[in-house]
mmCIF file of C-alpha atoms and ligand atoms in Angstrom:
data_model
loop_
_atom_site.group_PDB
_atom_site.id
_atom_site.type_symbol
_atom_site.label_atom_id
_atom_site.label_comp_id
_atom_site.label_asym_id
_atom_site.label_seq_id
_atom_site.Cartn_x
_atom_site.Cartn_y
_atom_site.Cartn_z
ATOM 1 C CA MET A 297 0.000 0.000 0.000
ATOM 2 C CA ALA A 298 1.423 3.344 -1.001
ATOM 3 C CA GLN A 299 2.054 5.760 1.863
ATOM 4 C CA PRO A 300 0.471 9.223 1.866
ATOM 5 C CA ILE A 301 2.334 12.283 0.626
ATOM 6 C CA LEU A 302 1.547 15.709 2.001
ATOM 7 C CA VAL A 303 2.200 18.525 -0.455
ATOM 8 C CA VAL A 304 2.190 22.231 0.302
ATOM 9 C CA GLY A 305 2.566 24.642 -2.587
ATOM 10 C CA SER A 306 0.720 27.025 -4.832
ATOM 11 C CA VAL A 307 -2.611 26.543 -6.542
ATOM 12 C CA ALA A 308 -2.740 29.149 -9.242
ATOM 13 C CA PHE A 309 -4.181 30.783 -12.272
ATOM 14 C CA ASP A 310 -1.413 30.855 -14.859
ATOM 15 C CA ASP A 311 -1.016 33.035 -17.952
ATOM 16 C CA LEU A 312 1.340 31.133 -20.233
ATOM 17 C CA GLU A 313 3.104 32.187 -23.409
ATOM 18 C CA THR A 314 5.339 29.938 -25.474
ATOM 19 C CA PRO A 315 6.368 30.186 -29.149
ATOM 20 C CA PHE A 316 3.596 27.625 -29.798
ATOM 21 C CA GLY A 317 0.654 29.379 -28.225
ATOM 22 C CA LYS A 318 -0.866 31.211 -25.295
ATOM 23 C CA ALA A 319 -3.223 30.307 -22.494
ATOM 24 C CA ALA A 320 -4.860 32.722 -20.052
ATOM 25 C CA ARG A 321 -5.942 31.991 -16.485
ATOM 26 C CA VAL A 322 -5.486 28.244 -16.744
ATOM 27 C CA LEU A 323 -5.303 26.079 -13.662
ATOM 28 C CA GLY A 324 -1.720 25.700 -12.473
ATOM 29 C CA GLY A 325 0.472 26.110 -9.431
ATOM 30 C CA SER A 326 3.288 24.021 -8.076
ATOM 31 C CA ALA A 327 1.037 21.926 -5.802
ATOM 32 C CA SER A 328 -1.430 21.232 -8.626
ATOM 33 C CA TYR A 329 1.269 19.826 -10.919
ATOM 34 C CA PHE A 330 2.799 17.782 -8.130
ATOM 35 C CA ALA A 331 -0.568 16.377 -7.026
ATOM 36 C CA ALA A 332 -1.611 15.552 -10.588
ATOM 37 C CA ALA A 333 1.606 13.573 -11.084
ATOM 38 C CA ALA A 334 2.044 11.947 -7.668
ATOM 39 C CA SER A 335 -1.617 10.885 -7.412
ATOM 40 C CA LEU A 336 -0.870 8.291 -10.102
ATOM 41 C CA TYR A 337 1.186 6.514 -7.422
ATOM 42 C CA ALA A 338 0.062 7.376 -3.900
ATOM 43 C CA PRO A 339 -2.628 9.087 -1.788
ATOM 44 C CA ILE A 340 -2.039 12.845 -1.756
ATOM 45 C CA ARG A 341 -2.928 15.395 0.939
ATOM 46 C CA LEU A 342 -2.906 18.875 -0.510
ATOM 47 C CA VAL A 343 -2.230 21.952 1.611
ATOM 48 C CA ALA A 344 -2.748 25.329 -0.052
ATOM 49 C CA VAL A 345 -5.084 28.280 -0.218
ATOM 50 C CA VAL A 346 -7.279 29.658 -2.972
ATOM 51 C CA GLY A 347 -9.433 32.762 -3.145
ATOM 52 C CA ASN A 348 -13.192 32.807 -3.433
ATOM 53 C CA ASP A 349 -12.719 33.366 -7.191
ATOM 54 C CA PHE A 350 -11.442 29.778 -7.597
ATOM 55 C CA PRO A 351 -13.628 27.432 -9.659
ATOM 56 C CA MET A 352 -13.475 24.281 -7.489
ATOM 57 C CA ALA A 353 -14.931 22.169 -10.314
ATOM 58 C CA GLN A 354 -11.568 22.516 -12.060
ATOM 59 C CA TYR A 355 -10.125 20.343 -9.321
ATOM 60 C CA ASP A 356 -12.609 17.506 -9.943
ATOM 61 C CA PHE A 357 -9.981 15.545 -11.827
ATOM 62 C CA LEU A 358 -7.761 15.531 -8.712
ATOM 63 C CA ARG A 359 -10.692 14.552 -6.513
ATOM 64 C CA ALA A 360 -11.401 11.709 -8.932
ATOM 65 C CA ARG A 361 -7.823 10.525 -8.385
ATOM 66 C CA GLY A 362 -8.454 10.433 -4.656
ATOM 67 C CA VAL A 363 -6.504 13.600 -3.780
ATOM 68 C CA ASP A 364 -7.506 14.700 -0.282
ATOM 69 C CA LEU A 365 -8.466 18.372 -0.496
ATOM 70 C CA ARG A 366 -9.385 18.993 3.145
ATOM 71 C CA GLY A 367 -6.162 20.989 3.496
ATOM 72 C CA LEU A 368 -7.122 23.329 0.643
ATOM 73 C CA GLN A 369 -8.477 26.433 2.326
ATOM 74 C CA VAL A 370 -10.671 29.052 0.692
ATOM 75 C CA ALA A 371 -9.941 32.604 1.822
ATOM 76 C CA ASP A 372 -11.475 35.964 1.068
ATOM 77 C CA GLY A 373 -9.472 37.462 -1.795
ATOM 78 C CA GLU A 374 -7.799 36.528 -5.047
ATOM 79 C CA THR A 375 -6.233 33.199 -5.916
ATOM 80 C CA PHE A 376 -2.464 33.288 -6.495
ATOM 81 C CA SER A 377 -1.664 34.062 -10.137
ATOM 82 C CA TRP A 378 1.492 33.904 -12.197
ATOM 83 C CA GLY A 379 2.457 34.855 -15.725
ATOM 84 C CA GLY A 380 5.324 33.091 -17.481
ATOM 85 C CA ARG A 381 6.838 33.379 -20.944
ATOM 86 C CA TYR A 382 9.267 31.116 -22.776
ATOM 87 C CA ASP A 383 11.213 31.719 -25.939
ATOM 88 C CA TYR A 384 12.534 28.951 -28.224
ATOM 89 C CA ASP A 385 14.961 28.039 -25.450
ATOM 90 C CA LEU A 386 12.303 26.421 -23.305
ATOM 91 C CA ASN A 387 14.754 25.869 -20.461
ATOM 92 C CA ARG A 388 14.487 29.532 -19.523
ATOM 93 C CA THR A 389 11.393 30.939 -17.878
ATOM 94 C CA GLU A 390 10.674 34.641 -17.852
ATOM 95 C CA THR A 391 8.297 35.584 -15.053
ATOM 96 C CA LEU A 392 5.922 38.298 -16.255
ATOM 97 C CA PHE A 393 4.116 38.784 -12.956
ATOM 98 C CA THR A 394 3.557 37.118 -9.598
ATOM 99 C CA ASN A 395 0.458 38.019 -7.651
ATOM 100 C CA LEU A 396 0.496 36.282 -4.268
ATOM 101 C CA GLY A 397 -3.148 37.109 -3.528
ATOM 102 C CA VAL A 398 -4.404 35.030 -0.610
ATOM 103 C CA PHE A 399 -0.967 33.407 -0.130
ATOM 104 C CA ALA A 400 0.282 36.676 1.353
ATOM 105 C CA ASP A 401 -1.572 35.994 4.650
ATOM 106 C CA PHE A 402 -1.758 32.221 4.583
ATOM 107 C CA HIS A 403 -1.004 30.139 7.685
ATOM 108 C CA PRO A 404 -2.100 26.575 7.113
ATOM 109 C CA SER A 405 -3.992 24.673 9.780
ATOM 110 C CA LEU A 406 -3.598 21.011 8.977
ATOM 111 C CA PRO A 407 -6.373 18.443 9.477
ATOM 112 C CA GLU A 408 -5.261 16.270 12.445
ATOM 113 C CA ASP A 409 -4.447 13.161 10.363
ATOM 114 C CA TYR A 410 -2.178 15.201 8.023
ATOM 115 C CA THR A 411 0.208 15.814 10.927
ATOM 116 C CA GLU A 412 1.326 12.171 10.591
ATOM 117 C CA SER A 413 2.570 12.082 7.000
ATOM 118 C CA PRO A 414 5.560 9.915 6.072
ATOM 119 C CA PHE A 415 6.305 11.803 2.850
ATOM 120 C CA VAL A 416 6.276 15.590 2.627
ATOM 121 C CA PHE A 417 6.859 17.681 -0.467
ATOM 122 C CA CYS A 418 7.232 21.433 -0.100
ATOM 123 C CA ALA A 419 6.537 22.601 -3.609
ATOM 124 C CA ASN A 420 7.623 26.045 -4.691
ATOM 125 C CA ILE A 421 6.132 28.633 -2.327
ATOM 126 C CA HIS A 422 7.585 31.085 0.203
ATOM 127 C CA PRO A 423 10.189 29.125 2.232
ATOM 128 C CA ALA A 424 8.805 30.449 5.548
ATOM 129 C CA LEU A 425 5.555 28.681 4.701
ATOM 130 C CA GLN A 426 7.458 25.512 3.802
ATOM 131 C CA ARG A 427 9.114 25.606 7.215
ATOM 132 C CA GLU A 428 5.835 26.235 8.967
ATOM 133 C CA VAL A 429 4.301 23.122 7.399
ATOM 134 C CA ILE A 430 7.344 20.901 8.014
ATOM 135 C CA GLY A 431 7.236 21.951 11.669
ATOM 136 C CA LYS A 432 3.677 20.633 11.972
ATOM 137 C CA VAL A 433 4.294 17.153 10.567
ATOM 138 C CA ARG A 434 5.557 14.286 12.749
ATOM 139 C CA GLY A 435 6.905 10.907 11.652
ATOM 140 C CA ARG A 436 8.385 12.172 8.429
ATOM 141 C CA ARG A 437 10.275 9.501 6.484
ATOM 142 C CA LEU A 438 11.302 11.658 3.549
ATOM 143 C CA THR A 439 10.961 15.418 3.116
ATOM 144 C CA MET A 440 11.833 17.261 -0.069
ATOM 145 C CA LEU A 441 11.575 20.895 -1.101
ATOM 146 C CA ASP A 442 11.618 22.807 -4.325
ATOM 147 C CA SER A 443 12.283 26.519 -4.753
ATOM 148 C CA MET A 444 12.950 29.203 -7.344
ATOM 149 C CA ASN A 445 14.959 32.320 -8.167
ATOM 150 C CA LEU A 446 12.379 34.656 -6.594
ATOM 151 C CA TRP A 447 12.930 33.172 -3.110
ATOM 152 C CA ILE A 448 16.703 32.925 -3.556
ATOM 153 C CA ASN A 449 16.684 36.667 -4.208
ATOM 154 C CA THR A 450 14.096 37.812 -1.711
ATOM 155 C CA ALA A 451 13.994 35.237 1.133
ATOM 156 C CA ARG A 452 17.409 33.621 1.206
ATOM 157 C CA LYS A 453 17.625 33.282 4.983
ATOM 158 C CA ASP A 454 14.241 31.534 5.175
ATOM 159 C CA LEU A 455 15.241 29.300 2.275
ATOM 160 C CA VAL A 456 18.508 28.235 3.923
ATOM 161 C CA GLU A 457 16.613 27.432 7.131
ATOM 162 C CA ALA A 458 14.093 25.367 5.159
ATOM 163 C CA ILE A 459 16.865 23.501 3.326
ATOM 164 C CA GLN A 460 18.365 22.556 6.694
ATOM 165 C CA LEU A 461 15.134 20.727 7.575
ATOM 166 C CA VAL A 462 14.766 18.502 4.505
ATOM 167 C CA ASP A 463 16.299 15.291 3.140
ATOM 168 C CA LEU A 464 16.237 16.281 -0.516
ATOM 169 C CA VAL A 465 16.219 19.516 -2.490
ATOM 170 C CA SER A 466 14.917 19.755 -6.054
ATOM 171 C CA ILE A 467 16.047 22.825 -7.946
ATOM 172 C CA ASN A 468 16.920 23.759 -11.508
ATOM 173 C CA GLU A 469 20.470 24.291 -12.673
ATOM 174 C CA ALA A 470 20.234 28.080 -13.083
ATOM 175 C CA GLU A 471 18.985 28.289 -9.480
ATOM 176 C CA VAL A 472 21.875 26.136 -8.206
ATOM 177 C CA ARG A 473 24.285 28.591 -9.827
ATOM 178 C CA MET A 474 22.420 31.573 -8.423
ATOM 179 C CA PHE A 475 22.102 30.134 -4.916
ATOM 180 C CA ALA A 476 25.760 29.117 -4.660
ATOM 181 C CA ALA A 477 27.229 31.981 -6.753
ATOM 182 C CA THR A 478 29.217 29.629 -8.967
ATOM 183 C CA SER A 479 29.063 28.596 -12.614
ATOM 184 C CA SER A 480 29.726 24.956 -11.754
ATOM 185 C CA VAL A 481 26.597 22.956 -11.012
ATOM 186 C CA VAL A 482 28.759 20.311 -9.309
ATOM 187 C CA THR A 483 30.295 22.857 -6.918
ATOM 188 C CA GLY A 484 26.900 24.499 -6.391
ATOM 189 C CA ALA A 485 25.278 21.165 -5.546
ATOM 190 C CA GLN A 486 28.046 20.388 -3.057
ATOM 191 C CA ARG A 487 27.490 23.765 -1.370
ATOM 192 C CA ILE A 488 23.780 23.093 -1.010
ATOM 193 C CA LEU A 489 24.502 19.599 0.359
ATOM 194 C CA ALA A 490 26.814 21.204 2.914
ATOM 195 C CA ALA A 491 23.739 22.927 4.404
ATOM 196 C CA GLY A 492 22.406 19.534 5.497
ATOM 197 C CA PRO A 493 20.246 17.668 2.969
ATOM 198 C CA LYS A 494 21.225 14.141 1.952
ATOM 199 C CA GLY A 495 20.631 14.704 -1.726
ATOM 200 C CA ILE A 496 19.881 17.225 -4.413
ATOM 201 C CA LEU A 497 18.028 16.750 -7.678
ATOM 202 C CA VAL A 498 19.155 19.237 -10.278
ATOM 203 C CA LYS A 499 16.702 19.716 -13.152
ATOM 204 C CA LYS A 500 18.202 20.536 -16.499
ATOM 205 C CA GLY A 501 15.082 20.881 -18.668
ATOM 206 C CA GLU A 502 15.512 19.228 -22.048
ATOM 207 C CA TYR A 503 18.819 17.745 -20.853
ATOM 208 C CA GLY A 504 17.227 15.736 -18.051
ATOM 209 C CA ALA A 505 18.142 15.696 -14.386
ATOM 210 C CA VAL A 506 21.044 14.733 -12.169
ATOM 211 C CA MET A 507 20.985 13.562 -8.584
ATOM 212 C CA PHE A 508 23.849 14.256 -6.202
ATOM 213 C CA THR A 509 23.965 12.435 -2.887
ATOM 214 C CA GLY A 510 26.886 12.476 -0.456
ATOM 215 C CA ASP A 511 29.037 10.110 -2.454
ATOM 216 C CA GLU A 512 26.968 9.360 -5.547
ATOM 217 C CA TYR A 513 26.084 10.970 -8.825
ATOM 218 C CA PHE A 514 23.304 9.729 -11.111
ATOM 219 C CA VAL A 515 22.273 11.123 -14.483
ATOM 220 C CA ALA A 516 18.861 10.740 -16.111
ATOM 221 C CA PRO A 517 18.274 12.023 -19.624
ATOM 222 C CA ALA A 518 15.050 13.704 -20.654
ATOM 223 C CA TYR A 519 12.782 11.766 -22.994
ATOM 224 C CA PRO A 520 13.562 12.775 -26.594
ATOM 225 C CA LEU A 521 10.328 14.536 -27.545
ATOM 226 C CA GLU A 522 9.875 15.992 -31.013
ATOM 227 C CA GLU A 523 7.522 18.636 -29.787
ATOM 228 C CA VAL A 524 7.461 20.426 -26.433
ATOM 229 C CA LYS A 525 4.456 22.743 -26.215
ATOM 230 C CA ASP A 526 4.742 24.185 -22.707
ATOM 231 C CA PRO A 527 7.436 23.422 -20.106
ATOM 232 C CA THR A 528 5.405 24.821 -17.183
ATOM 233 C CA GLY A 529 5.135 22.348 -14.337
ATOM 234 C CA ALA A 530 7.824 19.997 -15.628
ATOM 235 C CA GLY A 531 9.794 20.388 -12.390
ATOM 236 C CA ASP A 532 6.819 19.801 -10.093
ATOM 237 C CA SER A 533 5.594 16.810 -12.052
ATOM 238 C CA PHE A 534 9.154 15.444 -12.061
ATOM 239 C CA ALA A 535 9.045 15.698 -8.263
ATOM 240 C CA GLY A 536 5.594 14.056 -8.298
ATOM 241 C CA GLY A 537 6.756 11.019 -10.285
ATOM 242 C CA PHE A 538 9.915 10.781 -8.180
ATOM 243 C CA MET A 539 8.272 10.990 -4.777
ATOM 244 C CA GLY A 540 5.177 9.067 -5.855
ATOM 245 C CA PHE A 541 7.374 6.147 -6.832
ATOM 246 C CA LEU A 542 9.179 6.247 -3.466
ATOM 247 C CA ALA A 543 5.898 6.421 -1.521
ATOM 248 C CA GLN A 544 4.648 3.355 -3.359
ATOM 249 C CA TYR A 545 7.834 1.407 -2.783
ATOM 250 C CA GLU A 546 7.592 -0.780 0.296
ATOM 251 C CA GLY A 547 11.222 -1.696 0.951
ATOM 252 C CA THR A 548 14.239 0.285 2.094
ATOM 253 C CA ILE A 549 15.108 3.300 -0.041
ATOM 254 C CA THR A 550 18.505 2.322 -1.439
ATOM 255 C CA PRO A 551 20.477 4.201 -4.145
ATOM 256 C CA ALA A 552 19.076 1.765 -6.753
ATOM 257 C CA VAL A 553 15.515 2.658 -5.685
ATOM 258 C CA LEU A 554 16.319 6.374 -5.884
ATOM 259 C CA HIS A 555 17.628 5.864 -9.437
ATOM 260 C CA LYS A 556 14.352 4.248 -10.496
ATOM 261 C CA ALA A 557 12.470 7.108 -8.867
ATOM 262 C CA VAL A 558 14.485 9.665 -10.861
ATOM 263 C CA ILE A 559 13.570 7.876 -14.099
ATOM 264 C CA HIS A 560 9.900 7.890 -13.088
ATOM 265 C CA GLY A 561 10.216 11.619 -12.498
ATOM 266 C CA SER A 562 11.716 12.127 -15.949
ATOM 267 C CA ALA A 563 9.056 9.957 -17.577
ATOM 268 C CA VAL A 564 6.141 11.829 -15.955
ATOM 269 C CA ALA A 565 7.640 15.259 -16.711
ATOM 270 C CA SER A 566 8.044 14.298 -20.360
ATOM 271 C CA PHE A 567 4.261 13.945 -20.640
ATOM 272 C CA THR A 568 3.509 17.232 -18.860
ATOM 273 C CA VAL A 569 5.303 19.320 -21.469
ATOM 274 C CA GLU A 570 3.470 17.753 -24.421
ATOM 275 C CA GLN A 571 0.437 19.963 -23.853
ATOM 276 C CA PHE A 572 -0.371 23.329 -22.247
ATOM 277 C CA GLY A 573 -0.877 23.550 -18.498
ATOM 278 C CA LEU A 574 -2.216 20.456 -16.768
ATOM 279 C CA GLU A 575 -3.992 19.079 -19.848
ATOM 280 C CA ARG A 576 -1.755 16.072 -20.465
ATOM 281 C CA LEU A 577 -1.481 15.143 -16.790
ATOM 282 C CA LYS A 578 -5.265 15.088 -16.472
ATOM 283 C CA HIS A 579 -5.487 12.113 -18.796
ATOM 284 C CA LEU A 580 -2.205 10.422 -17.978
ATOM 285 C CA THR A 581 -2.272 6.840 -16.659
ATOM 286 C CA ARG A 582 0.293 4.686 -14.864
ATOM 287 C CA ALA A 583 0.323 2.415 -17.922
ATOM 288 C CA ASP A 584 1.445 5.392 -20.098
ATOM 289 C CA VAL A 585 4.235 6.144 -17.609
ATOM 290 C CA GLU A 586 5.271 2.482 -17.409
ATOM 291 C CA ARG A 587 5.628 2.258 -21.203
ATOM 292 C CA ARG A 588 7.878 5.301 -21.253
ATOM 293 C CA TYR A 589 9.843 3.995 -18.270
ATOM 294 C CA GLN A 590 10.627 0.849 -20.295
ATOM 295 C CA GLU A 591 11.837 3.030 -23.172
ATOM 296 C CA PHE A 592 14.148 4.880 -20.769
ATOM 297 C CA ILE A 593 15.660 1.546 -19.776
ATOM 298 C CA ARG A 594 16.330 0.738 -23.444
ATOM 299 C CA PHE A 595 17.894 4.034 -24.396
ATOM 300 C CA THR A 596 20.066 4.442 -21.315
ATOM 301 C CA HIS A 597 21.467 0.917 -21.319
ATOM 302 C CA PHE A 598 24.850 0.160 -22.808
ATOM 303 C CA GLU A 599 26.996 -2.966 -22.881
ATOM 304 C CA THR A 600 30.043 -2.823 -20.673
ATOM 305 C CA GLU A 601 31.776 -6.035 -21.771
ATOM 306 C CA HIS A 602 34.695 -5.796 -24.169
ATOM 307 C CA ILE A 603 33.583 -5.336 -27.778
ATOM 308 C CA GLU A 604 35.996 -6.459 -30.529
HETATM 309 P P1 AMP B 995 7.620 24.895 -12.752
HETATM 310 O O1 AMP B 995 7.429 25.116 -14.215
HETATM 311 O O2 AMP B 995 7.706 23.442 -12.376
HETATM 312 O O3 AMP B 995 8.718 25.695 -12.165
HETATM 313 O O4 AMP B 995 6.289 25.388 -11.996
HETATM 314 C C1 AMP B 995 5.379 26.248 -12.584
HETATM 315 C C2 AMP B 995 4.279 26.573 -11.602
HETATM 316 O O5 AMP B 995 4.829 27.282 -10.502
HETATM 317 C C3 AMP B 995 3.245 27.478 -12.228
HETATM 318 O O6 AMP B 995 2.024 26.769 -12.357
HETATM 319 C C4 AMP B 995 3.121 28.690 -11.292
HETATM 320 O O7 AMP B 995 1.805 28.976 -10.931
HETATM 321 C C5 AMP B 995 3.927 28.277 -10.081
HETATM 322 N N1 AMP B 995 4.723 29.416 -9.564
HETATM 323 C C6 AMP B 995 5.439 30.337 -10.268
HETATM 324 N N2 AMP B 995 6.007 31.238 -9.437
HETATM 325 C C7 AMP B 995 5.665 30.861 -8.184
HETATM 326 C C8 AMP B 995 5.941 31.387 -6.873
HETATM 327 N N3 AMP B 995 6.685 32.483 -6.693
HETATM 328 N N4 AMP B 995 5.417 30.744 -5.797
HETATM 329 C C9 AMP B 995 4.674 29.645 -5.972
HETATM 330 N N5 AMP B 995 4.359 29.100 -7.156
HETATM 331 C C10 AMP B 995 4.845 29.708 -8.257
#
């Protein structure tokens, strides 16, 4: 039986612009992408806030996947909204606006059973809020956080304190460089590890992801897609596939298990970017992910015996 994962993060209206199209006020947010991905594997408890302008029916697909929404509060005010633009280099996101709305005054009160959650994912949101939630959960087996350039620039102290509380950090390569003030991702990752976490997952967009743990390094390519429509949410759905796999796994989490989890993350993220917003994730199944996982095994395998 998969163990529950508590996720705290944003639930948002996104305005998205890529060279392949535009979408206005579509459902998004870091917690939405994570929940949509991880709910293919494990029971999800979602902690976030929306305003009274939020159309709850848009979350029916998560409810249908069994996502527990008792931790989603509705407050007086506007739902968080974000505008992002990408050029042909889809690895770079330009933030057009961030409107915190009801997140500005949010202090989550967790339903009693949420306070015992073995897996906790702090999706991208203010690091003080991430810390607040971590502090309320007992019996954590694995805690991971994600962040972004905005918080590195504006809330560094809170972010460092949050990083000290978690087992794993997921972050993209530009943010590693920014956080550690170095051009080397390897050096940057080591500096983040020095703050306390056991591992760091560095996302490299179309080039895949790498995982650094104390003494190990593991590389996962991205799936070779011909067409990427919208990279929004790739990082959160990567985290969802990764953590979902771990929550479903019943044995000890060894390096080999973590490697499989990274490939699941890459496989799920590769679907997310095929369509705008959450569209592809809404219809994704575990069987789709499993097929792609098998392809990853084929294209990453190479013979190591001597070849004449
Ligand atoms: P990703 O593409 O994985 O980095 O995540 C994109 C999602 O993050 C979008 O759906 C946004 O709504 C959300 N997002 C962007 N900026 C922030 C922020 N400052 N705090 C929380 N969520 C954000």
